[in-house]
XYZ file of C-alpha atoms in Angstrom:
326
model
C -7.613 -69.092 179.827
C -7.093 -72.452 177.874
C -7.513 -73.035 174.389
C -6.251 -75.552 171.836
C -4.320 -73.623 169.098
C -2.603 -73.190 165.719
C 0.132 -71.697 166.123
C 2.196 -71.039 163.032
C 1.510 -75.282 161.328
C 1.440 -76.739 165.014
C -1.129 -77.372 167.163
C -0.610 -76.386 171.391
C -2.886 -76.263 173.896
C -1.459 -72.907 175.954
C -3.371 -69.850 177.725
C -4.386 -67.202 175.990
C -6.229 -64.101 176.576
C -9.658 -64.170 177.394
C -11.153 -62.239 174.073
C -13.450 -58.928 174.962
C -16.363 -58.620 173.767
C -17.635 -55.708 171.091
C -21.354 -53.976 170.182
C -23.566 -56.737 168.842
C -20.854 -59.380 170.269
C -22.007 -62.466 173.305
C -19.252 -64.270 175.320
C -20.559 -67.258 175.735
C -18.792 -69.523 178.317
C -18.174 -73.046 176.050
C -19.219 -76.546 177.786
C -18.222 -78.478 175.002
C -17.362 -78.092 171.405
C -17.337 -81.005 168.593
C -14.259 -81.743 166.679
C -15.076 -82.022 162.472
C -12.616 -82.938 159.854
C -11.501 -79.412 158.459
C -9.785 -79.202 161.979
C -7.500 -81.763 161.083
C -6.667 -80.315 157.708
C -6.107 -76.156 159.190
C -2.167 -76.574 159.360
C -2.331 -76.615 155.287
C -3.504 -72.881 155.560
C -1.964 -71.313 157.569
C 2.782 -69.908 157.578
C 5.047 -70.482 160.402
C 4.780 -67.071 160.636
C 1.718 -66.848 161.753
C -0.238 -65.692 165.117
C -1.910 -68.529 167.364
C -5.848 -69.172 165.906
C -8.672 -70.893 168.149
C -9.769 -73.535 166.550
C -12.748 -75.537 165.992
C -16.189 -74.348 164.488
C -18.976 -76.066 166.509
C -19.148 -75.333 170.727
C -22.157 -75.142 173.165
C -22.368 -72.754 176.352
C -23.505 -70.230 177.625
C -23.960 -66.632 177.256
C -21.942 -65.048 179.975
C -21.964 -61.354 178.552
C -23.461 -59.216 175.841
C -22.120 -56.214 174.168
C -23.728 -52.843 173.162
C -26.579 -53.430 170.887
C -27.318 -57.094 171.523
C -31.017 -57.472 171.970
C -31.689 -61.185 171.087
C -29.796 -62.402 173.772
C -29.171 -62.293 177.821
C -26.603 -63.385 180.037
C -27.657 -66.816 180.687
C -29.155 -67.976 177.366
C -28.072 -71.531 177.174
C -27.377 -71.397 173.535
C -25.320 -73.111 170.683
C -22.591 -71.843 167.965
C -23.520 -71.985 164.441
C -20.558 -72.222 162.163
C -21.621 -70.800 158.954
C -20.518 -66.803 159.088
C -21.384 -65.123 156.370
C -24.577 -66.823 155.494
C -27.511 -66.221 156.223
C -30.389 -67.311 153.713
C -31.353 -70.039 151.720
C -29.090 -70.302 148.340
C -27.935 -72.250 145.549
C -24.678 -71.129 146.893
C -22.845 -69.852 149.970
C -22.175 -65.923 149.557
C -18.699 -64.373 148.532
C -16.811 -64.159 151.561
C -18.682 -66.823 153.246
C -16.165 -68.818 156.074
C -16.373 -71.257 158.656
C -15.419 -69.941 162.236
C -12.052 -71.571 163.467
C -10.439 -70.399 160.283
C -9.833 -66.903 159.914
C -11.435 -66.555 163.199
C -10.976 -67.851 166.705
C -13.434 -70.883 167.277
C -14.549 -72.734 169.865
C -11.589 -74.906 171.344
C -11.252 -72.538 173.852
C -12.817 -71.491 177.423
C -14.857 -68.713 175.703
C -15.191 -67.324 172.366
C -17.009 -64.572 171.388
C -18.914 -63.695 168.096
C -22.013 -62.198 167.328
C -25.312 -62.558 167.826
C -26.245 -63.188 164.259
C -24.223 -66.528 164.416
C -25.754 -67.938 167.856
C -29.052 -69.795 167.999
C -31.420 -70.688 171.239
C -30.066 -74.655 172.753
C -32.572 -77.255 171.334
C -33.843 -77.874 174.174
C -34.194 -82.076 174.272
C -29.991 -81.387 173.261
C -28.217 -82.518 176.570
C -24.392 -80.098 176.023
C -22.628 -82.830 174.995
C -25.051 -83.291 172.543
C -25.722 -79.466 171.578
C -21.233 -79.211 171.581
C -21.578 -81.070 168.232
C -24.553 -80.095 166.314
C -24.001 -77.552 163.917
C -21.980 -78.008 161.353
C -22.132 -82.122 160.716
C -26.129 -81.809 161.004
C -26.449 -78.680 158.423
C -23.728 -79.767 156.543
C -26.363 -83.348 156.427
C -29.433 -81.608 156.373
C -28.952 -79.354 153.496
C -26.676 -81.674 151.219
C -30.456 -84.529 152.283
C -33.009 -81.825 151.847
C -32.131 -78.775 150.162
C -30.311 -80.529 146.909
C -31.593 -84.165 147.071
C -34.830 -83.170 147.878
C -35.556 -86.581 149.468
C -38.920 -87.114 149.870
C -41.356 -90.419 151.123
C -39.830 -93.826 149.353
C -36.375 -92.734 148.311
C -34.017 -94.995 148.518
C -30.853 -93.277 150.092
C -26.714 -94.925 149.294
C -24.831 -93.966 151.953
C -21.132 -95.172 151.391
C -18.612 -94.390 154.549
C -21.896 -94.561 157.459
C -19.713 -94.521 160.556
C -18.634 -90.076 160.212
C -20.787 -87.911 162.137
C -22.965 -86.292 158.889
C -24.116 -90.056 158.526
C -25.258 -89.956 161.278
C -27.702 -87.488 160.845
C -28.378 -88.707 157.140
C -29.458 -92.050 157.869
C -31.192 -90.610 160.438
C -32.473 -87.541 159.218
C -33.469 -89.926 155.604
C -35.246 -92.091 157.521
C -37.353 -88.931 159.689
C -38.411 -88.651 155.889
C -39.856 -92.089 155.371
C -37.177 -93.006 152.549
C -35.493 -96.721 152.577
C -31.589 -96.456 153.768
C -28.577 -97.999 152.493
C -24.583 -97.424 154.626
C -21.896 -99.010 153.070
C -17.859 -99.917 155.964
C -15.807 -102.140 156.267
C -16.084 -102.260 159.723
C -19.447 -104.291 161.577
C -19.234 -103.696 163.695
C -19.732 -99.557 162.572
C -23.051 -101.910 160.126
C -24.567 -102.857 163.166
C -24.612 -99.186 165.152
C -25.217 -98.446 161.401
C -28.880 -100.646 161.771
C -28.740 -100.359 165.159
C -30.224 -96.184 164.466
C -32.164 -96.626 161.670
C -30.409 -97.726 158.100
C -32.252 -100.901 156.814
C -29.511 -102.100 154.521
C -25.418 -102.215 155.803
C -23.108 -103.305 153.325
C -19.166 -104.126 153.369
C -17.218 -101.402 151.570
C -15.219 -103.957 149.612
C -18.062 -105.861 148.844
C -19.654 -105.927 145.511
C -22.679 -103.436 145.387
C -24.534 -103.898 142.183
C -24.268 -107.488 142.637
C -25.953 -106.551 146.156
C -27.672 -103.830 145.257
C -28.938 -105.230 141.493
C -32.943 -105.410 143.279
C -32.352 -101.880 145.565
C -32.856 -98.779 143.007
C -31.172 -95.603 144.413
C -32.208 -92.752 143.912
C -30.744 -90.725 145.512
C -25.881 -91.127 146.952
C -25.180 -88.890 149.758
C -21.771 -89.600 148.830
C -18.150 -87.935 150.689
C -15.958 -90.423 150.464
C -14.251 -89.051 147.525
C -12.020 -90.941 144.608
C -12.411 -94.569 146.680
C -15.930 -94.131 146.590
C -16.805 -92.142 143.712
C -17.103 -94.775 140.627
C -19.022 -97.291 142.646
C -21.655 -94.883 144.082
C -22.176 -93.739 140.446
C -22.417 -97.263 139.397
C -25.672 -97.777 142.061
C -27.216 -95.330 141.005
C -30.054 -94.767 139.042
C -30.060 -93.490 135.441
C -31.729 -89.900 136.210
C -31.501 -90.395 140.183
C -28.882 -87.402 142.458
C -25.613 -87.836 143.981
C -24.474 -84.660 146.429
C -21.387 -84.262 147.286
C -20.272 -82.754 150.008
C -16.740 -84.245 150.751
C -13.212 -86.177 149.898
C -12.225 -87.954 152.564
C -10.248 -89.458 150.664
C -8.207 -87.937 147.682
C -9.882 -84.672 145.919
C -9.976 -85.822 142.461
C -12.318 -88.842 140.510
C -11.976 -88.923 136.778
C -14.677 -90.117 135.469
C -16.782 -91.904 132.531
C -17.995 -88.655 131.046
C -20.125 -90.161 127.867
C -21.325 -93.422 130.312
C -22.710 -90.085 133.129
C -24.603 -87.656 130.284
C -25.803 -91.659 128.925
C -27.290 -91.828 132.392
C -28.309 -88.785 132.770
C -26.714 -88.375 136.528
C -27.799 -85.237 138.403
C -24.008 -84.151 140.481
C -24.587 -81.643 142.952
C -22.089 -80.234 145.086
C -23.487 -78.738 148.217
C -20.650 -76.699 151.431
C -22.367 -76.268 154.900
C -25.319 -73.734 154.799
C -27.482 -70.899 155.600
C -28.395 -69.679 159.062
C -31.506 -70.375 157.627
C -31.429 -73.905 156.733
C -29.392 -74.332 159.895
C -32.632 -72.810 161.861
C -34.752 -75.188 159.822
C -32.560 -78.819 160.808
C -32.816 -77.394 164.266
C -36.642 -77.312 164.482
C -36.954 -80.533 162.367
C -34.165 -82.592 165.106
C -36.595 -81.235 167.620
C -39.829 -81.906 166.136
C -38.384 -85.562 164.710
C -36.395 -85.900 168.459
C -33.024 -86.357 166.760
C -30.076 -86.494 169.171
C -25.831 -86.256 167.551
C -24.526 -89.566 168.108
C -21.692 -88.905 170.312
C -18.712 -91.552 170.198
C -16.043 -90.382 172.634
C -15.778 -87.809 175.238
C -12.084 -85.648 175.608
C -11.153 -83.272 177.801
C -9.606 -80.167 175.809
C -6.463 -80.743 177.900
C -6.595 -83.968 175.431
C -7.493 -82.322 171.993
C -4.455 -83.933 170.484
C -5.862 -87.376 171.140
C -9.144 -86.966 169.932
C -7.695 -85.601 166.423
C -5.345 -89.169 166.675
C -8.805 -91.060 167.096
C -10.316 -88.980 164.562
C -7.365 -89.556 161.862
C -7.532 -93.303 162.558
C -10.911 -93.250 161.777
C -12.125 -95.452 164.544
C -15.532 -93.661 165.583
C -18.732 -93.905 164.966
C -20.398 -90.602 164.839
C -19.211 -87.474 166.388
C -16.054 -87.066 169.218
C -16.547 -84.351 171.555
C -14.074 -82.136 173.817
C -14.686 -80.722 177.260
C -14.386 -77.792 178.423
C -16.361 -76.603 181.178
């Protein structure tokens, strides 16, 4: 079968051996997979001598084989892959040993994948295949950030810098489904317009004077994923005692803050990453109940994954980028 792999520190589209099913595992013929910024950074975690590894964390397809001991699934089931390995119950932080599919285990950018049945969920019926293929990682990350950590409630105002990311498009929809007011930022006028169409109440230019524009707003929660470029600017508009939830850093990781100003403001700084299987299942029920769907910006064929990576790296997308496999 063909796959997009990380060989040493280089990405390669090549023929690889089909995986073999063991006890308590299922084999899925993948139809679509989803790109994440995590994929772009994987070469930094590998050595040149390392063997080829199929990358990719998100995917959806049909079960074509089940191993001995599998009880929850049968051949023909339409499923999505849970990319979080080793985190079952909701908790304050992931357990020791938690990993994300696609490193160290082979991932979803291939014709087929074998995973434990513990890391498979039924495909939400209201999603088509490309939507199902991109939903798990980003939507779970957003769900935990805004509900488990941010504890958003009706009437809150949520501020989301960087409106075009896949997680941000889920956050907008999640916050609106919780009856919150949503404010986003983007450098792109087109992305700001799309955010409004998706449900955001206000979209402002990233380069604008945020305190000036938002002086009549009370920002209860900031969901921050940009990092150094916006972190202190986000704190500047957050209400005293408000929550800043951070799950990423698409700019630099290291951030310097005025700690005295921080503790005088009694701000709450909360970190989060991905989520548990329990939260994934809660999220899937939530999007079915609320009829929430992923925003899929572009679809590329598996053989064109490098082109898809270049598109994602350039920040051109509004929402998710998918790979067509089947």
